[in-house]
Amino acid sequence: MHIKRVIPIAFIIISLLYIVFSFTVEERKMIGDVRGWDPGSRAMPIGIGFIMLTASVYLTYKERRSPGLEEERREPSIKRLVILTVLLSAFYILCFRFLGFIISTHILLFTLIYFNYQQDIRWDMIPVFSLGLLISTCVMVLFYSIGRYISRYLFLLGRKFDIPMLKGKIFTAGIPFVVLLIIFAILLLLLRKAIKKGKYHIPLVAGFTAIGATEFLFIVFKQIFWVSLVKGLIFW
Amino acid sequence: MGKRGVLVCGLVLLVAFFTFAAGQDEGVWPDPEKTITIVVPYSAGGGTDTAIRPVVEEMKKYSEAIIIVSNISGAGSSKGTNEVLSLPADGYTLLASGTHTVSATMQGLTDGYKQLDGIGSLNWDPFIIAVLKSQPWKSMKDLVEDAKKNPGKISLGNAGMGGATGVASVAMNLAFGKAFNVTPFQGGQDLRANVLGGHCDVGIFSQSEILANQDMLNPLVILYHEHSALDELKHVPTLNEAGFENLKVPGGSFKSISVRKGTPEAAKKQLAEIVKKAYHSQAYQSFMKEKGLLPPPDYYELTELDGYFDELVGAFTPIMKAAGLLKE
Amino acid sequence: METVFSGFLQIFNIQTVLWIALGEILGIILGALPGLTATMGIALMLPISFQLSKATGMAMLLGVYCGAVSGASIPAILLGIPGNPNAIATIYDGKAMTDKGLAGQALGGAVVASFIGGITSLIILALFSPIIARFTLAFGPAEKASLALVGLTIIASVSSKNLAKGILTGTLGLSLSLFGTDPFSNAVRLPFREIFAKTPLTSGINLIPALIGLFGISQALFDLQRIKTGHIAPPQIKIEKIFPSFRKIASMWRLIIEASGIGTLIGAIPGTGASIAVFLSYERAKKITSSPRSKLEKVGTGCLEGVFTPEVANNACTGGALIPALTLGIPGDAATAVLLGALLIKGVVPGYRLFTEEMSLVYAIFFALLLSNIFMLIFQLMGVRLFPKVLNVPVAILLPAILVLSLVGSYAIQGQAIIAATFDMGVALGLGILGYFLKKADYPIAPIVLGLILGGMLEENFRRAVKLAEGNYFVFFTKPIAIVFIALAVFSVALPFLKKKK
């Protein structure tokens, strides 16, 4: 069935469920209010539920009459990519706290970029993909560790000799950033031919982009803005 | 495999090395690299937030670790409180607690104070009842008499039912025989705009809100046992002076700093030391004076603060019960 | 005067200026990438702005906004594909000029036009918003509830060709906004409330993750279909003679005035957006230039006039849309809705108090908008050869990057609260998937956003108004301002039917 016909029907169900829900809303009197007069907790949800129901019934009726909604011709490979993206994002959210920011973000980026470049998902891609993911993850962890080691060392040094400059964000985040950028650039330069074309073109592009983006996000959000990105498996 | 195998092995070894190298030197509190987060369960710029931030600025001076403020607002103050309770009790997450914690706990929105340990007390911000200058009531007596004559005709606004102004307004209404139409607003700013615009008759405000609109608002009574510490508001009578000797209302918001129960004693002691120093610092004391924030009868830390919380709970219980708010 | 100066200082310091510059460049890049809207650009940068101070964060977002609105003209002119809906009227004459070999003139003209439009609307904003704000004290609960209703009905009626679709997504947004806790009694308002009590769900669906999901993730999913077609490299054209002559600009004075006026006005009407303003002003320009007495070139034939007019109008919308957002808390369009969300989460409440006690912040916003426009002019003119290169970024990398930035960004908003933050990522993904399906079926997204933002305002003020009126449900028909709003709401719903009859 065409999506334009599915959506209004889905909304009929959603709004019916919503109406049922709104009648179960706990109608507690407004705190300490003896006077009453408050329309109450259910008034809005019920009203909105019925408007939503009316609109979706009307749209269902209308789409039913409208001719010429042929079955969409969507490439199955793109459908697979959409499903992969959704499933992987869900996996990302569920495993975020266990795997930690670095590993889970890296896996998400590498996998998506890899298959997006292939423009499809087939079984025969899996071996190269898995090996690429494994190697890339190791490089990622190494990369992270270098940055982490530098900022920790700088910080402890700054504290030991009481150098406020070394304790500041600009240095603890800036120096590792520059060092990692240089390493990244050297690697990029060394492997430039393999990245541009050849057998390992795609895994290399995916790996480099994933590692660079993950580390960049980590430095921006964790080291500059102190967002507590979960460490997970990488406990150091 | 060949080359590839060697590459993988080398990588694993390097990772192991860095694990070892970076992983040592753990186990002291506070770990200087970790950040201490103070959760303010209200949005930035609100009353609780503005009272907490200056003390945090001072705390930074006495702390080895980085201290930051995080505003987690929502559902009264229970969302931020629940977040603190869900994080490990390691002393790295603190809560800006106080009367809001007590009322949120009593309403069953969070386990609140039952799961918290005190670190240090801060101050009270007394509430003031005010009306527009153009309104006919010139004193609290006028207002209450008029309200009793026309029950339900005069609206009494608060800044939200869950918070301290909500509890205070409900308590007042109960004491005056439910004469007012108690109406909650969406925070202090919304309440003020509605009272200034004449949409709501009476409002319950903090001192700074009255100061900002002195030319339009007429403060009738301060809901505290003593006068305001601010020169501009010294003349506002207390409940006693206004002729309501027997009225017991939790008439202000109290703020303090707490951690989750089960936090190591050593960490708590160090934190208490930091908060104490910050509280007694010149900068924070003069901030309190300038804003008219009043110290509690004594400075309480650790178990003393827990004791003070028990007192507060005792004072709140009958009111919350009468208002139908208490959930056990 | 003191407040003006303090607002000035909040913007003109090195840190803030750098953030605006960064935001501007990002905005131009995002705007230039087909499919990525200004709204999405702002939504993606929200988590960053959240970490900065109020003025700096707002300033950076305004930079993104201005940049994205003007950057959209790059692919519109070079490829005939609008970078985002703001540039849909620029494609006709823009592409025609490129075909004639006048790409440089078109790009330069678009930039200058954007600057003029932006500055004019800023002046109007600065003049009128304080007056409107002063008036808002007269708005009590009854007036506010009916105002929220107006915002919702207008967007439902103009955002789609089909009113029912707009109403459906609008009510969907409203229904989502009501989850959480009851604002008055604090009772948990959730299905299966025994299970969900004491989870992050009790504080409802957070606005910012929702916005990021609706605009970022849904777009990343939707654009996967472009992966096969790949990117279309811009044609190799010499870009020269960028700056239009002052004589030429002066000769278009009438077009400029009308387009600025239309842009600001349409921008200021809650719920309408730049896509309407550009068409209206383009139609006007067609009329003016095709009159026999006009000395201007005929719009539609590939001339500067046809690029200039819509570009003036779309940037004029930026200032116009801020008028209701700052004074009434009602966003002018989806992009301002996100800006408003950024303000609200920082504890800034639009309205009377903002314009009395926090006037310095208002001035800071004005200065930031001014600086954003200046930067836009500078960067676009300097980078006129550089920015088109953005079009070479492969979609295969771009989409995962947007996805990850959306997820991590939703997390960072409550970055200290791990559980709530992880939950926010889920909200973003859920709404992203929802938005994807709605987009595929051609349903408008903007009403969901307005529903989410105005839901609380509508419900609370409705209930408050009835309560203050001692249970009288007809209180809305006893206040003149409220009556006007309700009439407007009815009119905007009736509008599509009136049009049909003609």
PDB file of N, CA, C and O in Angstrom, chain A residues 132-169:
ATOM      1  N   GLY A 132      37.878  -4.533   8.485  1.00  0.00           N
ATOM      2  CA  GLY A 132      38.089  -3.081   8.475  1.00  0.00           C
ATOM      3  C   GLY A 132      37.618  -2.470   9.774  1.00  0.00           C
ATOM      4  O   GLY A 132      38.308  -1.648  10.379  1.00  0.00           O
ATOM      5  N   LEU A 133      36.445  -2.889  10.236  1.00  0.00           N
ATOM      6  CA  LEU A 133      35.886  -2.337  11.473  1.00  0.00           C
ATOM      7  C   LEU A 133      36.802  -2.648  12.640  1.00  0.00           C
ATOM      8  O   LEU A 133      37.076  -1.779  13.481  1.00  0.00           O
ATOM      9  N   LEU A 134      37.317  -3.895  12.671  1.00  0.00           N
ATOM     10  CA  LEU A 134      38.184  -4.300  13.782  1.00  0.00           C
ATOM     11  C   LEU A 134      39.443  -3.445  13.811  1.00  0.00           C
ATOM     12  O   LEU A 134      39.809  -2.855  14.840  1.00  0.00           O
ATOM     13  N   ILE A 135      40.099  -3.358  12.650  1.00  0.00           N
ATOM     14  CA  ILE A 135      41.348  -2.583  12.598  1.00  0.00           C
ATOM     15  C   ILE A 135      41.068  -1.123  12.940  1.00  0.00           C
ATOM     16  O   ILE A 135      41.755  -0.511  13.756  1.00  0.00           O
ATOM     17  N   SER A 136      40.029  -0.607  12.332  1.00  0.00           N
ATOM     18  CA  SER A 136      39.721   0.799  12.548  1.00  0.00           C
ATOM     19  C   SER A 136      39.407   1.077  14.023  1.00  0.00           C
ATOM     20  O   SER A 136      39.822   2.100  14.566  1.00  0.00           O
ATOM     21  N   THR A 137      38.704   0.131  14.673  1.00  0.00           N
ATOM     22  CA  THR A 137      38.396   0.335  16.081  1.00  0.00           C
ATOM     23  C   THR A 137      39.676   0.364  16.911  1.00  0.00           C
ATOM     24  O   THR A 137      39.833   1.201  17.810  1.00  0.00           O
ATOM     25  N   CYS A 138      40.600  -0.543  16.573  1.00  0.00           N
ATOM     26  CA  CYS A 138      41.866  -0.540  17.315  1.00  0.00           C
ATOM     27  C   CYS A 138      42.596   0.788  17.136  1.00  0.00           C
ATOM     28  O   CYS A 138      43.083   1.370  18.110  1.00  0.00           O
ATOM     29  N   VAL A 139      42.657   1.259  15.888  1.00  0.00           N
ATOM     30  CA  VAL A 139      43.324   2.540  15.646  1.00  0.00           C
ATOM     31  C   VAL A 139      42.623   3.645  16.418  1.00  0.00           C
ATOM     32  O   VAL A 139      43.255   4.522  17.012  1.00  0.00           O
ATOM     33  N   MET A 140      41.301   3.566  16.432  1.00  0.00           N
ATOM     34  CA  MET A 140      40.514   4.568  17.155  1.00  0.00           C
ATOM     35  C   MET A 140      40.896   4.597  18.629  1.00  0.00           C
ATOM     36  O   MET A 140      41.169   5.651  19.201  1.00  0.00           O
ATOM     37  N   VAL A 141      40.943   3.408  19.238  1.00  0.00           N
ATOM     38  CA  VAL A 141      41.271   3.331  20.663  1.00  0.00           C
ATOM     39  C   VAL A 141      42.677   3.869  20.894  1.00  0.00           C
ATOM     40  O   VAL A 141      42.924   4.626  21.838  1.00  0.00           O
ATOM     41  N   LEU A 142      43.566   3.509  20.015  1.00  0.00           N
ATOM     42  CA  LEU A 142      44.944   3.996  20.119  1.00  0.00           C
ATOM     43  C   LEU A 142      44.981   5.518  20.021  1.00  0.00           C
ATOM     44  O   LEU A 142      45.614   6.208  20.823  1.00  0.00           O
ATOM     45  N   PHE A 143      44.272   5.996  19.055  1.00  0.00           N
ATOM     46  CA  PHE A 143      44.203   7.438  18.802  1.00  0.00           C
ATOM     47  C   PHE A 143      43.688   8.176  20.027  1.00  0.00           C
ATOM     48  O   PHE A 143      44.269   9.142  20.492  1.00  0.00           O
ATOM     49  N   TYR A 144      42.595   7.629  20.551  1.00  0.00           N
ATOM     50  CA  TYR A 144      41.989   8.219  21.740  1.00  0.00           C
ATOM     51  C   TYR A 144      42.980   8.193  22.897  1.00  0.00           C
ATOM     52  O   TYR A 144      43.148   9.174  23.616  1.00  0.00           O
ATOM     53  N   SER A 145      43.653   7.049  23.039  1.00  0.00           N
ATOM     54  CA  SER A 145      44.566   6.892  24.177  1.00  0.00           C
ATOM     55  C   SER A 145      45.691   7.908  24.114  1.00  0.00           C
ATOM     56  O   SER A 145      46.096   8.454  25.142  1.00  0.00           O
ATOM     57  N   ILE A 146      46.203   8.150  22.918  1.00  0.00           N
ATOM     58  CA  ILE A 146      47.287   9.130  22.786  1.00  0.00           C
ATOM     59  C   ILE A 146      46.800  10.484  23.292  1.00  0.00           C
ATOM     60  O   ILE A 146      47.433  11.122  24.136  1.00  0.00           O
ATOM     61  N   GLY A 147      45.651  10.896  22.791  1.00  0.00           N
ATOM     62  CA  GLY A 147      45.113  12.199  23.198  1.00  0.00           C
ATOM     63  C   GLY A 147      44.858  12.244  24.687  1.00  0.00           C
ATOM     64  O   GLY A 147      45.226  13.195  25.382  1.00  0.00           O
ATOM     65  N   ARG A 148      44.278  11.171  25.178  1.00  0.00           N
ATOM     66  CA  ARG A 148      43.933  11.085  26.592  1.00  0.00           C
ATOM     67  C   ARG A 148      45.200  11.147  27.449  1.00  0.00           C
ATOM     68  O   ARG A 148      45.261  11.830  28.467  1.00  0.00           O
ATOM     69  N   TYR A 149      46.211  10.409  27.019  1.00  0.00           N
ATOM     70  CA  TYR A 149      47.468  10.351  27.746  1.00  0.00           C
ATOM     71  C   TYR A 149      48.096  11.737  27.814  1.00  0.00           C
ATOM     72  O   TYR A 149      48.544  12.187  28.866  1.00  0.00           O
ATOM     73  N   ILE A 150      48.099  12.433  26.687  1.00  0.00           N
ATOM     74  CA  ILE A 150      48.717  13.758  26.659  1.00  0.00           C
ATOM     75  C   ILE A 150      47.979  14.707  27.591  1.00  0.00           C
ATOM     76  O   ILE A 150      48.593  15.387  28.414  1.00  0.00           O
ATOM     77  N   SER A 151      46.644  14.733  27.497  1.00  0.00           N
ATOM     78  CA  SER A 151      45.950  15.732  28.325  1.00  0.00           C
ATOM     79  C   SER A 151      46.070  15.395  29.798  1.00  0.00           C
ATOM     80  O   SER A 151      46.206  16.281  30.636  1.00  0.00           O
ATOM     81  N   ARG A 152      46.066  14.102  30.113  1.00  0.00           N
ATOM     82  CA  ARG A 152      46.194  13.719  31.512  1.00  0.00           C
ATOM     83  C   ARG A 152      47.584  14.117  32.039  1.00  0.00           C
ATOM     84  O   ARG A 152      47.719  14.668  33.130  1.00  0.00           O
ATOM     85  N   TYR A 153      48.606  13.828  31.213  1.00  0.00           N
ATOM     86  CA  TYR A 153      49.971  14.132  31.611  1.00  0.00           C
ATOM     87  C   TYR A 153      50.137  15.632  31.816  1.00  0.00           C
ATOM     88  O   TYR A 153      50.685  16.079  32.818  1.00  0.00           O
ATOM     89  N   LEU A 154      49.623  16.401  30.871  1.00  0.00           N
ATOM     90  CA  LEU A 154      49.717  17.863  30.973  1.00  0.00           C
ATOM     91  C   LEU A 154      49.055  18.344  32.241  1.00  0.00           C
ATOM     92  O   LEU A 154      49.576  19.179  32.976  1.00  0.00           O
ATOM     93  N   PHE A 155      47.880  17.780  32.496  1.00  0.00           N
ATOM     94  CA  PHE A 155      47.105  18.220  33.645  1.00  0.00           C
ATOM     95  C   PHE A 155      47.843  17.922  34.946  1.00  0.00           C
ATOM     96  O   PHE A 155      47.974  18.783  35.812  1.00  0.00           O
ATOM     97  N   LEU A 156      48.338  16.670  35.056  1.00  0.00           N
ATOM     98  CA  LEU A 156      49.027  16.288  36.284  1.00  0.00           C
ATOM     99  C   LEU A 156      50.293  17.114  36.464  1.00  0.00           C
ATOM    100  O   LEU A 156      50.637  17.537  37.573  1.00  0.00           O
ATOM    101  N   LEU A 157      50.962  17.372  35.346  1.00  0.00           N
ATOM    102  CA  LEU A 157      52.170  18.203  35.385  1.00  0.00           C
ATOM    103  C   LEU A 157      51.810  19.593  35.898  1.00  0.00           C
ATOM    104  O   LEU A 157      52.470  20.147  36.779  1.00  0.00           O
ATOM    105  N   GLY A 158      50.756  20.134  35.324  1.00  0.00           N
ATOM    106  CA  GLY A 158      50.332  21.477  35.711  1.00  0.00           C
ATOM    107  C   GLY A 158      49.986  21.550  37.184  1.00  0.00           C
ATOM    108  O   GLY A 158      50.221  22.549  37.850  1.00  0.00           O
ATOM    109  N   ARG A 159      49.428  20.451  37.699  1.00  0.00           N
ATOM    110  CA  ARG A 159      49.016  20.448  39.092  1.00  0.00           C
ATOM    111  C   ARG A 159      50.224  20.300  40.023  1.00  0.00           C
ATOM    112  O   ARG A 159      50.316  20.944  41.059  1.00  0.00           O
ATOM    113  N   LYS A 160      51.141  19.444  39.606  1.00  0.00           N
ATOM    114  CA  LYS A 160      52.307  19.176  40.436  1.00  0.00           C
ATOM    115  C   LYS A 160      53.110  20.461  40.648  1.00  0.00           C
ATOM    116  O   LYS A 160      53.523  20.786  41.749  1.00  0.00           O
ATOM    117  N   PHE A 161      53.334  21.179  39.565  1.00  0.00           N
ATOM    118  CA  PHE A 161      54.149  22.386  39.672  1.00  0.00           C
ATOM    119  C   PHE A 161      53.296  23.644  39.720  1.00  0.00           C
ATOM    120  O   PHE A 161      53.796  24.741  39.592  1.00  0.00           O
ATOM    121  N   ASP A 162      52.001  23.419  39.852  1.00  0.00           N
ATOM    122  CA  ASP A 162      51.054  24.526  39.971  1.00  0.00           C
ATOM    123  C   ASP A 162      51.187  25.542  38.837  1.00  0.00           C
ATOM    124  O   ASP A 162      51.420  26.723  39.055  1.00  0.00           O
ATOM    125  N   ILE A 163      51.078  25.029  37.618  1.00  0.00           N
ATOM    126  CA  ILE A 163      51.085  25.927  36.452  1.00  0.00           C
ATOM    127  C   ILE A 163      49.632  26.036  35.975  1.00  0.00           C
ATOM    128  O   ILE A 163      49.123  25.099  35.376  1.00  0.00           O
ATOM    129  N   PRO A 164      48.954  27.114  36.279  1.00  0.00           N
ATOM    130  CA  PRO A 164      47.526  27.200  35.952  1.00  0.00           C
ATOM    131  C   PRO A 164      47.264  27.054  34.459  1.00  0.00           C
ATOM    132  O   PRO A 164      46.235  26.518  34.046  1.00  0.00           O
ATOM    133  N   MET A 165      48.223  27.483  33.652  1.00  0.00           N
ATOM    134  CA  MET A 165      48.039  27.434  32.206  1.00  0.00           C
ATOM    135  C   MET A 165      47.802  26.005  31.731  1.00  0.00           C
ATOM    136  O   MET A 165      46.941  25.734  30.913  1.00  0.00           O
ATOM    137  N   LEU A 166      48.581  25.078  32.302  1.00  0.00           N
ATOM    138  CA  LEU A 166      48.475  23.690  31.852  1.00  0.00           C
ATOM    139  C   LEU A 166      47.183  23.043  32.334  1.00  0.00           C
ATOM    140  O   LEU A 166      46.772  22.019  31.824  1.00  0.00           O
ATOM    141  N   LYS A 167      46.567  23.648  33.350  1.00  0.00           N
ATOM    142  CA  LYS A 167      45.323  23.067  33.840  1.00  0.00           C
ATOM    143  C   LYS A 167      44.136  23.562  33.021  1.00  0.00           C
ATOM    144  O   LYS A 167      43.053  23.021  33.119  1.00  0.00           O
ATOM    145  N   GLY A 168      44.357  24.611  32.242  1.00  0.00           N
ATOM    146  CA  GLY A 168      43.258  25.220  31.500  1.00  0.00           C
ATOM    147  C   GLY A 168      42.826  24.392  30.302  1.00  0.00           C
ATOM    148  O   GLY A 168      43.543  23.506  29.843  1.00  0.00           O
ATOM    149  N   LYS A 169      41.630  24.713  29.822  1.00  0.00           N
ATOM    150  CA  LYS A 169      41.052  23.963  28.715  1.00  0.00           C
ATOM    151  C   LYS A 169      41.877  24.105  27.442  1.00  0.00           C
ATOM    152  O   LYS A 169      42.006  23.179  26.667  1.00  0.00           O
TER     153      LYS A 169
END
